[in-house]
Amino acid sequence: MTVLLTVLVVLAILALVIPGTTIRVLREYERAVVFRLGRALEVKGPGLVLLIPVVDRMVRVGLRTVTLKIPMQEIITRDNVPAKVTAVAYFRVLDADRAVIEVEDFLAATTQIAQTTLRSVLGKAELDTLLADRDRLNEDLQKVIDQQTEPWGVKVTTVEIKDVEIPEPMQRAIARQAEAERERRAKIINAEAEFQASAKLADAASVISRNPTTLQLRYLQTLREVGGDSNSTVVVPLPLDLIRPLLRGMPAVTDSSNGQALSGSANTP
């Protein structure tokens, strides 16, 4: 009786343990690399996977895109400026078989390759390129990292530079450079405005020379602008035709030092 009870207990334990070691269920984004006595079989999944106890060993591999945060790397740019750069890479496993067989840990290996490539590629670029031309640098990083991980069945889809930290003295130098550039543009704009204004004044002078009446109209307009609504000064314009007869009757006043006329004379027009 005791032997029978022991056999039943053992069978019950085996009935509970064996299904857990022989049956695996894989999700849609998972694949299984099965090793039978150390020899790799074809990739299985998704769905139900049956294993032989003790004989088979399964390695589960996810096919979803992985977000890899590349730790901050200290680099020296081509123009000898120290900087700290952080980046992020996106990759996914295309061949689960190679990802398990060709490399011990594809995630750790991809991380190390990404860090090394980040220092290598950005170290060849100048600071201005690192700050202003990130798109091209991102493409270069993606191509180099993808070439290194392709034998492992890993596809790097995107690499993005997140942040660039430069020393504070260099930040002040860049700010002064930007300020000088804005001042240069302002001076150029002012010069172009003066040139355009002088051209318009030349055109106006040409029109006025052909018709002297326009000068009188401009004079009256200027007086109207001077005597605006908020101005307490009263401006009374006098036509030049009324002043000319008075100027003709005034004797010429001569400066005793150089003999030049100071007021109107009979020859005054």
XYZ file of C-alpha atoms in Angstrom:
269
model
C 0.000 0.000 0.000
C 2.812 2.372 0.833
C 4.574 1.626 -2.478
C 1.397 2.285 -4.429
C 0.898 5.580 -2.666
C 4.473 6.592 -3.424
C 4.040 5.761 -7.106
C 0.880 7.823 -7.272
C 2.590 10.809 -5.684
C 5.508 10.571 -8.127
C 3.120 10.334 -11.083
C 1.220 13.351 -9.804
C 4.414 15.367 -9.491
C 5.502 14.353 -12.975
C 2.089 15.276 -14.335
C 2.546 18.767 -12.915
C 6.213 19.266 -13.789
C 6.450 17.723 -17.243
C 3.928 20.031 -18.973
C 5.757 23.013 -17.550
C 9.044 21.825 -19.043
C 7.779 20.512 -22.353
C 5.180 23.084 -23.377
C 5.967 26.727 -24.142
C 3.652 29.426 -25.504
C 5.257 32.260 -27.487
C 3.620 35.611 -28.173
C 3.350 37.087 -31.651
C 6.517 39.175 -31.229
C 8.607 36.294 -29.789
C 10.651 33.543 -31.371
C 12.331 30.480 -29.822
C 15.768 29.101 -30.667
C 15.749 25.448 -29.565
C 18.925 23.496 -28.857
C 18.596 19.700 -28.864
C 21.609 18.107 -27.232
C 23.521 21.300 -27.990
C 22.548 21.416 -31.672
C 20.445 24.347 -32.875
C 17.132 23.545 -34.531
C 15.030 25.810 -36.718
C 13.497 28.870 -35.102
C 10.048 28.161 -33.677
C 7.063 30.334 -32.837
C 4.867 32.141 -32.310
C 2.305 29.912 -30.647
C 2.737 26.519 -28.978
C 6.222 24.969 -28.810
C 6.778 21.397 -27.583
C 10.085 20.449 -25.993
C 11.619 17.140 -24.973
C 12.460 17.244 -21.284
C 16.162 17.186 -20.430
C 17.052 16.959 -24.118
C 15.858 20.352 -25.404
C 16.764 23.828 -24.195
C 14.930 26.922 -25.461
C 16.140 30.533 -25.735
C 13.389 33.130 -26.076
C 14.107 36.181 -28.319
C 11.923 39.274 -28.706
C 11.473 40.892 -32.108
C 10.073 44.236 -30.961
C 12.029 47.484 -31.393
C 14.297 48.151 -28.429
C 15.044 51.668 -27.186
C 18.701 51.829 -26.208
C 19.798 54.836 -24.157
C 23.474 55.449 -24.842
C 25.160 56.728 -21.656
C 26.826 60.146 -21.650
C 30.125 60.061 -23.525
C 32.945 62.567 -23.118
C 34.417 63.480 -26.494
C 36.875 65.981 -27.935
C 35.776 67.475 -31.244
C 37.994 67.952 -34.234
C 38.669 71.575 -33.228
C 39.755 70.452 -29.712
C 36.605 71.394 -27.803
C 35.571 69.024 -24.981
C 31.903 68.046 -24.914
C 29.554 65.568 -23.278
C 27.067 63.872 -25.588
C 24.085 61.620 -24.923
C 22.166 59.733 -27.587
C 19.456 57.128 -28.100
C 19.369 54.232 -30.574
C 16.483 52.108 -31.828
C 17.119 48.544 -33.013
C 15.308 45.253 -33.461
C 16.246 41.619 -34.019
C 15.652 40.419 -37.563
C 17.259 36.973 -37.263
C 16.724 35.333 -33.868
C 18.990 32.424 -34.787
C 22.047 34.596 -35.421
C 21.230 36.884 -32.457
C 21.632 33.862 -30.150
C 24.416 31.930 -31.891
C 26.704 34.672 -33.265
C 26.972 36.782 -30.107
C 26.774 35.994 -26.405
C 24.524 38.961 -25.451
C 23.346 41.031 -28.401
C 21.918 43.785 -26.166
C 25.193 44.357 -24.286
C 27.204 44.064 -27.494
C 25.007 46.625 -29.288
C 25.335 49.005 -26.336
C 29.133 48.840 -26.388
C 29.272 49.277 -30.170
C 26.975 52.312 -29.917
C 29.151 53.974 -27.257
C 32.373 53.373 -29.177
C 30.904 54.576 -32.462
C 29.479 57.699 -30.815
C 32.911 58.745 -29.550
C 34.609 57.854 -32.830
C 32.229 59.598 -35.249
C 31.615 62.741 -33.203
C 35.333 63.083 -32.453
C 35.915 63.659 -36.178
C 33.358 66.484 -36.392
C 33.839 70.135 -35.462
C 31.770 71.804 -32.760
C 29.739 73.882 -35.236
C 28.854 70.718 -37.162
C 27.901 68.941 -33.941
C 25.530 71.765 -32.998
C 24.060 72.634 -36.397
C 24.278 69.512 -38.591
C 22.944 66.731 -36.371
C 20.891 65.094 -39.102
C 23.975 64.112 -41.076
C 25.761 62.924 -37.938
C 22.735 60.839 -36.965
C 22.791 59.153 -40.370
C 26.524 58.445 -40.093
C 26.078 56.944 -36.625
C 23.208 54.741 -37.796
C 25.148 53.426 -40.783
C 28.310 52.630 -38.811
C 26.493 50.912 -35.922
C 24.258 48.969 -38.298
C 27.274 47.653 -40.208
C 28.738 46.345 -36.955
C 25.538 44.664 -35.736
C 24.364 43.226 -39.072
C 26.273 39.910 -38.623
C 24.355 39.387 -35.358
C 20.960 39.645 -37.040
C 20.346 43.037 -35.380
C 19.048 45.989 -37.414
C 19.709 49.514 -36.099
C 16.962 51.710 -37.524
C 17.596 55.115 -35.940
C 20.234 56.920 -33.885
C 19.485 60.365 -32.462
C 21.806 62.723 -30.581
C 19.816 63.909 -27.572
C 21.964 66.469 -25.785
C 25.334 68.174 -26.150
C 26.978 69.798 -23.149
C 29.936 72.128 -23.644
C 31.997 74.047 -21.047
C 30.618 77.346 -19.790
C 33.506 79.479 -21.196
C 32.789 78.026 -24.633
C 29.098 78.837 -24.216
C 29.982 82.480 -23.507
C 32.281 82.556 -26.538
C 29.500 81.188 -28.745
C 27.104 83.805 -27.332
C 29.562 86.601 -28.146
C 30.018 85.217 -31.634
C 26.254 85.123 -32.187
C 25.909 88.683 -30.871
C 28.644 89.917 -33.209
C 26.937 88.154 -36.115
C 23.617 89.870 -35.304
C 25.353 93.264 -35.105
C 26.989 92.638 -38.472
C 23.625 91.840 -40.038
C 22.087 94.949 -38.473
C 24.817 97.151 -39.927
C 24.377 95.588 -43.339
C 20.619 96.157 -43.185
C 21.125 99.792 -42.140
C 23.590 100.327 -44.981
C 21.160 98.831 -47.489
C 18.395 101.067 -46.122
C 20.597 104.161 -46.486
C 21.461 103.155 -50.033
C 17.814 102.707 -50.967
C 16.884 105.998 -49.283
C 19.620 107.868 -51.163
C 18.390 106.393 -54.432
C 14.845 107.566 -53.691
C 16.100 111.023 -52.711
C 18.001 111.239 -55.975
C 14.822 110.374 -57.869
C 12.890 113.002 -55.879
C 15.531 115.646 -56.581
C 15.327 114.845 -60.267
C 11.541 115.368 -60.213
C 11.802 118.612 -58.222
C 14.440 120.035 -60.583
C 12.056 119.631 -63.499
C 9.168 121.360 -61.689
C 10.147 123.918 -58.968
C 6.547 124.089 -57.734
C 6.971 120.693 -56.127
C 9.578 122.176 -53.785
C 7.005 124.701 -52.541
C 4.449 121.930 -51.979
C 6.991 119.906 -50.072
C 7.789 122.939 -47.981
C 4.131 123.406 -47.044
C 3.784 119.714 -46.213
C 6.779 119.907 -43.893
C 5.251 122.888 -42.102
C 2.022 120.973 -41.635
C 3.908 118.066 -40.097
C 5.776 120.391 -37.736
C 2.571 122.049 -36.551
C 0.766 118.840 -35.607
C -2.149 118.367 -33.211
C 0.053 117.847 -30.157
C 2.325 120.797 -30.922
C 1.666 124.215 -29.360
C 3.764 126.039 -31.952
C 1.787 127.918 -34.593
C 3.476 127.909 -37.973
C 2.366 130.494 -40.534
C 3.904 129.867 -43.963
C 4.712 132.905 -46.128
C 4.880 132.530 -49.868
C 8.309 133.262 -51.278
C 6.733 135.556 -53.881
C 5.749 138.021 -51.131
C 9.236 138.099 -49.654
C 11.199 138.645 -52.862
C 10.078 142.347 -53.376
C 11.124 143.177 -49.828
C 14.498 141.540 -50.301
C 15.096 143.565 -53.499
C 14.612 146.847 -51.617
C 17.006 146.046 -48.751
C 20.567 147.394 -48.951
C 23.342 144.873 -48.946
C 25.069 144.443 -45.607
C 28.714 143.545 -45.928
C 30.796 141.745 -43.365
C 33.699 143.954 -42.449
C 36.027 140.966 -42.095
C 35.660 139.437 -45.542
C 33.419 141.777 -47.462
C 30.694 139.216 -48.145
C 27.034 140.217 -48.234
C 25.057 139.188 -45.150
C 21.570 140.281 -46.253
C 19.605 140.786 -49.384
C 20.637 143.411 -51.964
C 19.220 144.818 -55.097
C 20.635 141.866 -56.993
C 18.840 139.385 -54.780
C 16.614 137.208 -56.961
